[in-house]
MMTF fields as JSON, N, C-alpha, C and O atoms, coordinates in Angstrom:
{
  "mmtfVersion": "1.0.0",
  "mmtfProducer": "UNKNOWN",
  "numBonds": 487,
  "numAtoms": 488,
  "numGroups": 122,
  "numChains": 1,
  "numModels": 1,
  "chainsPerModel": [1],
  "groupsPerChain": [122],
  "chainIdList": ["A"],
  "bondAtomList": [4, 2, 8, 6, 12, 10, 16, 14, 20, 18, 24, 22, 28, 26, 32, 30, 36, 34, 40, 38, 44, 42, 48, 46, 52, 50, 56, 54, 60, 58, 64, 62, 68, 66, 72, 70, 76, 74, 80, 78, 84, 82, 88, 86, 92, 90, 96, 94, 100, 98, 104, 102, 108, 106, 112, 110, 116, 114, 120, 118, 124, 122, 128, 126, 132, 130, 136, 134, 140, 138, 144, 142, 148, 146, 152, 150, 156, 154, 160, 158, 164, 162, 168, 166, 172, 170, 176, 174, 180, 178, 184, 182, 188, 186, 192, 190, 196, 194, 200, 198, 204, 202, 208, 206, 212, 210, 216, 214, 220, 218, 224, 222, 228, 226, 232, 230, 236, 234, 240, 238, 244, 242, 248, 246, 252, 250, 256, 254, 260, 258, 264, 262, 268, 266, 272, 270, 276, 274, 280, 278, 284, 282, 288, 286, 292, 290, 296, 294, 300, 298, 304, 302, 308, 306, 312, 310, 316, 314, 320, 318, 324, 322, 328, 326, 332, 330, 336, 334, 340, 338, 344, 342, 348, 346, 352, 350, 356, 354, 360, 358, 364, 362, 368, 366, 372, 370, 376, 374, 380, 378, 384, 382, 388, 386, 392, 390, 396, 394, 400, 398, 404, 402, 408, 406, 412, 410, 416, 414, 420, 418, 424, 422, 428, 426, 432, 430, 436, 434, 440, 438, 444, 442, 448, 446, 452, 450, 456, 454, 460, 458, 464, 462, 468, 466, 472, 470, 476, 474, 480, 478, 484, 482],
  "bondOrderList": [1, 1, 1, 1, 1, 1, 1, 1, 1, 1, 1, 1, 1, 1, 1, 1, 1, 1, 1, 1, 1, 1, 1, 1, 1, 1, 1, 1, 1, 1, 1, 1, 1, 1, 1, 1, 1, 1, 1, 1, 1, 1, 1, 1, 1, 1, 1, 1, 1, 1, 1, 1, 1, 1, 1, 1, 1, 1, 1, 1, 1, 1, 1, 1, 1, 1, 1, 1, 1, 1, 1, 1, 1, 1, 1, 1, 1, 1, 1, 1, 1, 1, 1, 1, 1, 1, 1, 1, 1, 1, 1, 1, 1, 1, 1, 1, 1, 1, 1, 1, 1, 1, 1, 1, 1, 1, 1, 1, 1, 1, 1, 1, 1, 1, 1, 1, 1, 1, 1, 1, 1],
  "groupList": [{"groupName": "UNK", "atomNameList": ["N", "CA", "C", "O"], "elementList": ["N", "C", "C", "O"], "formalChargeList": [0, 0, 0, 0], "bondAtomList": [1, 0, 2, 1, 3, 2], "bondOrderList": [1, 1, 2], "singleLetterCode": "X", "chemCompType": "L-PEPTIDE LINKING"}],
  "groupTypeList": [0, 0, 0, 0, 0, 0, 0, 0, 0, 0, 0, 0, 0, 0, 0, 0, 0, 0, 0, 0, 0, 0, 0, 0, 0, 0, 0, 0, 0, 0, 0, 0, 0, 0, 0, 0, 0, 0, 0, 0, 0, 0, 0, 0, 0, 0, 0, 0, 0, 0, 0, 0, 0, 0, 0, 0, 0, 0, 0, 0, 0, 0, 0, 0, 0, 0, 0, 0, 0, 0, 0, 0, 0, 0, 0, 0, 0, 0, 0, 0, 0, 0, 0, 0, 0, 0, 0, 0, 0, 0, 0, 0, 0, 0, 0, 0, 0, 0, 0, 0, 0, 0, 0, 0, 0, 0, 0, 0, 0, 0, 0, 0, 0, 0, 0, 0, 0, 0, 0, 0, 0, 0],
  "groupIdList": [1, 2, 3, 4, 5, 6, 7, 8, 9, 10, 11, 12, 13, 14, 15, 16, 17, 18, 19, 20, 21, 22, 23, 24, 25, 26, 27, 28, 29, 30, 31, 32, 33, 34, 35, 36, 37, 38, 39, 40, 41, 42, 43, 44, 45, 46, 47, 48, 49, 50, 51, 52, 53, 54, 55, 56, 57, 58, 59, 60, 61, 62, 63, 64, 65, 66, 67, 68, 69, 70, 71, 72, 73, 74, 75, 76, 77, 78, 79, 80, 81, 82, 83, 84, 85, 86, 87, 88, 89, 90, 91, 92, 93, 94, 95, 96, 97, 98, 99, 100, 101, 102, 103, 104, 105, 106, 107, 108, 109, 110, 111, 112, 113, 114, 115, 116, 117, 118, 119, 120, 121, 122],
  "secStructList": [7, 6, 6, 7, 1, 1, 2, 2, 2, 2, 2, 2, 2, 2, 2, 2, 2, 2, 2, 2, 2, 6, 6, 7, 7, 3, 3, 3, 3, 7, 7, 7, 4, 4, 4, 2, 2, 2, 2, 2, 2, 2, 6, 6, 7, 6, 6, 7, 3, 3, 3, 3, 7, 1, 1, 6, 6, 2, 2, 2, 2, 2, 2, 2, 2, 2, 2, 2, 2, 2, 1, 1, 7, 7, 3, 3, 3, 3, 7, 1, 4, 4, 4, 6, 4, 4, 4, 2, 2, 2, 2, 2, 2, 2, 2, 2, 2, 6, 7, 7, 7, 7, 7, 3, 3, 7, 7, 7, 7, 4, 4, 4, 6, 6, 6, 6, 7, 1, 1, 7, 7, 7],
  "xCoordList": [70.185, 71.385, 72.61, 73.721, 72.516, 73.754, 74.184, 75.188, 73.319, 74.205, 75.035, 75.646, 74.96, 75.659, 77.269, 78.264, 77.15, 78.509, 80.385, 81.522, 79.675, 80.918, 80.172, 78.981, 81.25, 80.503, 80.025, 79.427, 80.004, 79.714, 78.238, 77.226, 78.183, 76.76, 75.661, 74.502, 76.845, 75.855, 75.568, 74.371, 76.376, 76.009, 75.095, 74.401, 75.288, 74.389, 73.266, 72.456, 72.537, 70.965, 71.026, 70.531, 71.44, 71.201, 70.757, 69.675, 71.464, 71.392, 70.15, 69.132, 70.195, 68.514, 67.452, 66.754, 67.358, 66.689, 66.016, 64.885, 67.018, 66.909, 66.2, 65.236, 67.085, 66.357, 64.851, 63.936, 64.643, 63.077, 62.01, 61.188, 62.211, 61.665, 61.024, 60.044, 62.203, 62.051, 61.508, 61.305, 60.803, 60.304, 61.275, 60.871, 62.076, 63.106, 63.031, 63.794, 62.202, 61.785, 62.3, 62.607, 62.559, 63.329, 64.347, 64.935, 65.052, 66.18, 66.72, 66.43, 67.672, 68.086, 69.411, 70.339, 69.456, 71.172, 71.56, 71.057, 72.834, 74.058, 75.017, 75.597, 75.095, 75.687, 76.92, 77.386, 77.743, 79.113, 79.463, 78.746, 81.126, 81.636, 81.442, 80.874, 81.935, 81.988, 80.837, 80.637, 80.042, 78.672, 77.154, 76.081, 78.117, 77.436, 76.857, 75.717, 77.35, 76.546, 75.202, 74.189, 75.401, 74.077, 72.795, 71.627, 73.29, 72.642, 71.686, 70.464, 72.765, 72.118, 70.807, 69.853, 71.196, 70.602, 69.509, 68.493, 69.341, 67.951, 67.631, 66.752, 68.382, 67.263, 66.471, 65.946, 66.799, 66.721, 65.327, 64.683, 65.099, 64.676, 62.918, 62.691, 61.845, 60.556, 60.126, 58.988, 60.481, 59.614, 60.598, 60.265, 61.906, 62.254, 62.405, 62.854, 62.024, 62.086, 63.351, 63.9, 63.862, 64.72, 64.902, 64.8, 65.255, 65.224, 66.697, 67.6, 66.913, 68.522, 68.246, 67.142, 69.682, 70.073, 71.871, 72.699, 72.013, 73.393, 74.261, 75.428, 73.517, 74.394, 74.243, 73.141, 75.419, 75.328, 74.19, 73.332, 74.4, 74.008, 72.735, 72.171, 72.009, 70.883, 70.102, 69.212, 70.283, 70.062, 70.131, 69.325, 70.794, 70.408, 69.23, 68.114, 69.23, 68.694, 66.955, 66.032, 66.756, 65.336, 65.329, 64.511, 66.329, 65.69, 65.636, 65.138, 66.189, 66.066, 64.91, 64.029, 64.389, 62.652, 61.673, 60.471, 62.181, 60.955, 61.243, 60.437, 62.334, 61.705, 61.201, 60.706, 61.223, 60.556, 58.428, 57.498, 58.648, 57.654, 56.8, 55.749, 57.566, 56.725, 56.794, 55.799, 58.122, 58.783, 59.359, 59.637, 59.345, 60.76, 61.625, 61.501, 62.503, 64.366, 63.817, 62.932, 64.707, 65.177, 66.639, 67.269, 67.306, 68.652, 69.391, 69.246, 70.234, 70.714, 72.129, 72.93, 72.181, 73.133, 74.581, 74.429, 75.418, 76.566, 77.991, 78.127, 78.799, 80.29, 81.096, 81.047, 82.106, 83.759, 84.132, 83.899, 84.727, 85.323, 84.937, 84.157, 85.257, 84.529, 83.643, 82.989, 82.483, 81.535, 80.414, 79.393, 80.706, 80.21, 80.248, 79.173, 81.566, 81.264, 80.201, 79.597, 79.932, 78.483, 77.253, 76.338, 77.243, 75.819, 75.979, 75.107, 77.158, 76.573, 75.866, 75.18, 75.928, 75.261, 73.568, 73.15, 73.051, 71.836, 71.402, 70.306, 72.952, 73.015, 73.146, 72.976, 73.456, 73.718, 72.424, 71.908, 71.853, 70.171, 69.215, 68.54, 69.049, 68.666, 68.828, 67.99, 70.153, 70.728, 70.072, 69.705, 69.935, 69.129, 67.973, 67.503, 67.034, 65.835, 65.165, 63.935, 65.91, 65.52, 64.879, 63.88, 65.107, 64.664, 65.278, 66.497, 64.585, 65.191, 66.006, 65.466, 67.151, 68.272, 68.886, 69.284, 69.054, 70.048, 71.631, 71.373, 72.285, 73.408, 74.139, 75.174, 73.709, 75.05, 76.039, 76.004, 77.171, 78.335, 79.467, 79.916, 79.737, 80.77, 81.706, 81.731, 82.498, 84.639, 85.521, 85.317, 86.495, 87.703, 87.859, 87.133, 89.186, 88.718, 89.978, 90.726, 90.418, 90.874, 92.551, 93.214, 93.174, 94.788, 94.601, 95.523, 93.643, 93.685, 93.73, 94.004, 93.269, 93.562, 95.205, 96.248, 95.042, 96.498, 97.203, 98.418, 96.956, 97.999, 98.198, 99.243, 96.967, 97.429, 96.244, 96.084, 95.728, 94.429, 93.349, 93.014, 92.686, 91.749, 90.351, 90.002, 89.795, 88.419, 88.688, 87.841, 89.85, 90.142, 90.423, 91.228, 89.369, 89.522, 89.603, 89.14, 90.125, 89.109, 88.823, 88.106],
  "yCoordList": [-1.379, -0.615, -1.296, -0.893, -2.135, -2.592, -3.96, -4.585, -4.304, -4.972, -4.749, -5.567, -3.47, -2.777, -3.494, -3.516, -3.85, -4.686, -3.893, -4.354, -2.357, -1.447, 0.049, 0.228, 1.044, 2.669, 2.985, 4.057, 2.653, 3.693, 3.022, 3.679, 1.701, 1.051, 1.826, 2.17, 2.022, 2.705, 3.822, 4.106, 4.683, 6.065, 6.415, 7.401, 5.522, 5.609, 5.153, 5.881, 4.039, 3.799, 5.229, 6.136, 5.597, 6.903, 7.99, 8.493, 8.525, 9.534, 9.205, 9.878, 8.081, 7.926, 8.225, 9.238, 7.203, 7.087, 9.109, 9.595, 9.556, 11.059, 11.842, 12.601, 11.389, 12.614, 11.883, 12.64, 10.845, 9.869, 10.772, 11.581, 10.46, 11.409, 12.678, 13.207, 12.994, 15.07, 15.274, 16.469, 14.064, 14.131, 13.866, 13.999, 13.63, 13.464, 11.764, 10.894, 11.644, 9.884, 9.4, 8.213, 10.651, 9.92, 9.976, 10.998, 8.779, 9.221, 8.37, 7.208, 9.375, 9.428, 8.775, 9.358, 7.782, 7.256, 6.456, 5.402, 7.184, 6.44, 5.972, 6.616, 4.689, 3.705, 3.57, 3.07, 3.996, 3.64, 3.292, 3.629, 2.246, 2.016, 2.71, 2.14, 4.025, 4.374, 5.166, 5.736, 5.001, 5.504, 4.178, 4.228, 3.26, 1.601, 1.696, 1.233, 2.341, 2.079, 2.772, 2.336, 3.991, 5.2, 4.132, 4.145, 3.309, 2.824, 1.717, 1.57, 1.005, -0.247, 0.518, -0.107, 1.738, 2.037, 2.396, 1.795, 3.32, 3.629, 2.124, 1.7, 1.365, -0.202, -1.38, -2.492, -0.361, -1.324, -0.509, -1.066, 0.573, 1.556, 1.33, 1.471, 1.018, 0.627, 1.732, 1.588, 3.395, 4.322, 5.05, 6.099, 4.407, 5.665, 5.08, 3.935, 5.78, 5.461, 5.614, 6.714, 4.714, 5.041, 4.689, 3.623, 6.164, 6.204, 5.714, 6.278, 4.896, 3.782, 5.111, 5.49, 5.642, 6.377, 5.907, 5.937, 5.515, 5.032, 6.759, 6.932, 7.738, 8.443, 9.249, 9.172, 10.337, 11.272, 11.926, 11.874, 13.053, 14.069, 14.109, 15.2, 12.98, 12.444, 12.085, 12.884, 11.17, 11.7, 12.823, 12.815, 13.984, 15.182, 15.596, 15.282, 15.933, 16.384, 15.665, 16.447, 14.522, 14.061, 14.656, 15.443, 14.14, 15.088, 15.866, 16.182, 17.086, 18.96, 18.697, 19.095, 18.028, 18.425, 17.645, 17.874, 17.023, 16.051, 17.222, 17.289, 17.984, 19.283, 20.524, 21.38, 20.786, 21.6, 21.483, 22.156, 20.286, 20.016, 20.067, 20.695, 19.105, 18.801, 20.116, 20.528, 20.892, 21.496, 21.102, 21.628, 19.835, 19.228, 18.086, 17.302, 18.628, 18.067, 16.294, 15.506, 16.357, 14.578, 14.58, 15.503, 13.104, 13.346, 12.712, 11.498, 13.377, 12.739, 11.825, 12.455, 10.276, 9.342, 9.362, 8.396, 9.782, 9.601, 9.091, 9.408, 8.574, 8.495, 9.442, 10.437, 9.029, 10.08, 10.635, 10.051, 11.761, 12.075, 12.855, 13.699, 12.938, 13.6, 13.213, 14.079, 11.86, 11.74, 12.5, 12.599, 13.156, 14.053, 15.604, 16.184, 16.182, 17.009, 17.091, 18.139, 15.859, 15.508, 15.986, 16.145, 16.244, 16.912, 18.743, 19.591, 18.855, 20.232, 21.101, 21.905, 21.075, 21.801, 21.891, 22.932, 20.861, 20.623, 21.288, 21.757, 21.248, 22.361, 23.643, 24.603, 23.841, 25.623, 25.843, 26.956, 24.621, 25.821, 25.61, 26.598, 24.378, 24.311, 25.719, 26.468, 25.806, 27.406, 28.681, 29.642, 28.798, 30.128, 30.063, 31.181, 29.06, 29.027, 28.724, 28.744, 28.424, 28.113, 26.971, 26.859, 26.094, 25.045, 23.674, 23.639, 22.789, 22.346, 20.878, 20.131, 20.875, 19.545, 19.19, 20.087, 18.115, 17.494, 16.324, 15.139, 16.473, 15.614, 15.151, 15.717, 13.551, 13.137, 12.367, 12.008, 11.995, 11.64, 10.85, 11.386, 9.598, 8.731, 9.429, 10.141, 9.195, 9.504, 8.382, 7.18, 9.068, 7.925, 8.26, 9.153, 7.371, 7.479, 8.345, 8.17, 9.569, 10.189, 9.939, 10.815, 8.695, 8.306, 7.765, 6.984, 7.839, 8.063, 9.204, 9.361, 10.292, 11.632, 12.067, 11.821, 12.697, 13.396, 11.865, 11.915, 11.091, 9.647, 9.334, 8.916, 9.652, 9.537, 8.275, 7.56, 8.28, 7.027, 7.708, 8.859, 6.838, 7.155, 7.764, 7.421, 8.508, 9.052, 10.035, 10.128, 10.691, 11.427, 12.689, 12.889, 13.941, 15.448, 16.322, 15.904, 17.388, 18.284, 18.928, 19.728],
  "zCoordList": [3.14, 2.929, 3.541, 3.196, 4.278, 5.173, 4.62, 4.963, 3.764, 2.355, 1.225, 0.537, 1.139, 0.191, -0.171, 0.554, -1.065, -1.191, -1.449, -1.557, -1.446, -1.652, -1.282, -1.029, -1.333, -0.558, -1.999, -1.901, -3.032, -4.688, -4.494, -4.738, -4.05, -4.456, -3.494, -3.728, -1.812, -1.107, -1.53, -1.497, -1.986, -2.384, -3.616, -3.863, -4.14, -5.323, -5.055, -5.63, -4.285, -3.605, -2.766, -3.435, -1.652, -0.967, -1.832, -1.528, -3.004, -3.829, -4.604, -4.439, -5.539, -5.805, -5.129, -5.179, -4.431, -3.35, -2.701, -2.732, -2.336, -2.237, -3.297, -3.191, -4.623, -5.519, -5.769, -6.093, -5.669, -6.359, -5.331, -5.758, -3.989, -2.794, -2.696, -2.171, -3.578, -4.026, -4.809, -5.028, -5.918, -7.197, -8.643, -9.798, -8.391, -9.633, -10.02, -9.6, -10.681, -11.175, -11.989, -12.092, -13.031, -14.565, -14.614, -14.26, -15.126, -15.299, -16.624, -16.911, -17.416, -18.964, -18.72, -18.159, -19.075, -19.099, -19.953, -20.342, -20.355, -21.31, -20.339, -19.465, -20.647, -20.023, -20.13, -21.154, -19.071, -19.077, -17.82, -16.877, -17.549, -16.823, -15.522, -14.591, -15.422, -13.807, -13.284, -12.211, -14.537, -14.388, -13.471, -12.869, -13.969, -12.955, -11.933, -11.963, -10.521, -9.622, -9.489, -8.941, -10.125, -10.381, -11.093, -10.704, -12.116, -13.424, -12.574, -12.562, -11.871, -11.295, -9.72, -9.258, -9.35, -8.357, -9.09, -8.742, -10.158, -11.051, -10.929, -10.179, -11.697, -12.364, -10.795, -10.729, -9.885, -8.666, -7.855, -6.965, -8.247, -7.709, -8.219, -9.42, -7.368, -7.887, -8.032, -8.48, -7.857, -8.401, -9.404, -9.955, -9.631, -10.821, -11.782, -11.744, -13.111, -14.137, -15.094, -15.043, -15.915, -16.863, -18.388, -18.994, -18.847, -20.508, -20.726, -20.108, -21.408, -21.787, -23.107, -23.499, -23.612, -24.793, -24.851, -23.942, -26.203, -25.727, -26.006, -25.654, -26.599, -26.877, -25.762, -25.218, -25.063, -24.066, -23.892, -23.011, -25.638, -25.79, -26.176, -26.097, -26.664, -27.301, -25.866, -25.58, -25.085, -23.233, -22.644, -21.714, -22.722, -22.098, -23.204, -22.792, -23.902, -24.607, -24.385, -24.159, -24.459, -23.849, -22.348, -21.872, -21.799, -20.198, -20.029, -18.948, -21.124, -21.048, -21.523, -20.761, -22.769, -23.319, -22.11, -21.977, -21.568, -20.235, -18.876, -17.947, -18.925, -17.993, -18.754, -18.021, -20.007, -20.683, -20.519, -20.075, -21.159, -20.654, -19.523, -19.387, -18.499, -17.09, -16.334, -15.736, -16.344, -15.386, -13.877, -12.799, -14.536, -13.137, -14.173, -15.115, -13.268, -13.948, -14.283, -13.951, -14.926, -14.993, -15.174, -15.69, -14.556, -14.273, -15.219, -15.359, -15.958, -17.158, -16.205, -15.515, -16.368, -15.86, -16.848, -17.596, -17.06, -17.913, -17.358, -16.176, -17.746, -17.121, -17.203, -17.927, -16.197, -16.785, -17.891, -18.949, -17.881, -19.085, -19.92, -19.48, -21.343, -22.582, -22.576, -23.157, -22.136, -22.014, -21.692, -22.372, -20.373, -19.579, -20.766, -20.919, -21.555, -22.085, -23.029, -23.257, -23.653, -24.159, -23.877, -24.685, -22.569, -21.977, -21.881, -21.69, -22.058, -22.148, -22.75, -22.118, -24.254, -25.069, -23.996, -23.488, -23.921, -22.883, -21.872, -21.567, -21.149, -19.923, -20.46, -19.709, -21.788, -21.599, -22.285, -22.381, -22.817, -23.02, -21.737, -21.447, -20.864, -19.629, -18.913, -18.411, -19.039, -17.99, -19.026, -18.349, -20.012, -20.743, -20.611, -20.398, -20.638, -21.051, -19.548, -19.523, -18.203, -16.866, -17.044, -16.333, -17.741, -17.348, -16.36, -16.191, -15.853, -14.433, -15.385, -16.201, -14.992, -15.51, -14.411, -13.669, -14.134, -13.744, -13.859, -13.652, -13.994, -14.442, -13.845, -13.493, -13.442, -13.052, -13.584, -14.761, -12.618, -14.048, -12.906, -11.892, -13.336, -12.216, -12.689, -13.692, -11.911, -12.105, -11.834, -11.664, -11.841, -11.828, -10.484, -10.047, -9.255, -8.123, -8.167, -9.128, -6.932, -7.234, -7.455, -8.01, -6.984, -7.429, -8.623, -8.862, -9.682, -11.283, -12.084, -13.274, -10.814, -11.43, -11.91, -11.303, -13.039, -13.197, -13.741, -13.547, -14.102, -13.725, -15.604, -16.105, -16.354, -17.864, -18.078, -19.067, -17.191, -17.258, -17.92, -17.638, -18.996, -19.704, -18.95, -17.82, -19.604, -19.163, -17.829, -16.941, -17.793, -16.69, -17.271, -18.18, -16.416, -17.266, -15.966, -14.905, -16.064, -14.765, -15.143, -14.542]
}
């Protein structure tokens, strides 16, 4: 860890690292920019697994049916933005049907907020 070449790279091995621990192995990701350090911490990670989907919603959607199934989450990886609105449909049947999801999603850092910079929502 004390190589970590920036705090997103550290935080993103820590956070893996954490959920792999708890049982959360798979993970579904569409690959984008500020979604990177999450992506590279899955691909670095010798017990978690990852499903590459380039589309959002086509990724939640396998990790809502891989906790339908198993009954433990898998973490859908996505970027900033409308990207992220991509996964919801996923989450709102996850949230009806109780099944376990997880989603995470990079951002812009916060002096891009409000600024007119692409991939920035709240």
């Amino acid at each position: 860890m004390t190589q970590a070449p920036n705090l997103n790279h550290l935080w993103a091995t820590l956070l893996v690292e954490e959920l792999v621990r708890n049982g959360v192995d798979t993970f579904c990701v569409a690959p984008g920019s500020r979604s990177t350090p999450l992506v590279v911490a899955v691909a670095r990670h010798d017990r978690a697994r990852s499903i590459v989907h380039y589309d959002e919603r086509g990724a939640a959607f396998h990790a809502l049916g891989y906790g339908r199934v198993t009954g433990v989450p898998a973490a859908v990886i996505t970027t900033s933005g409308s990207a992220l609105a991509n996964v919801w449909p996923a989450v709102v049947e996850a949230s009806l049907e109780h099944i376990p999801l997880l989603v995470l999603s990079g951002d812009r850092p916060p002096e891009l907020q409000d600024s007119g910079a692409n991939q920035t929502m709240d």
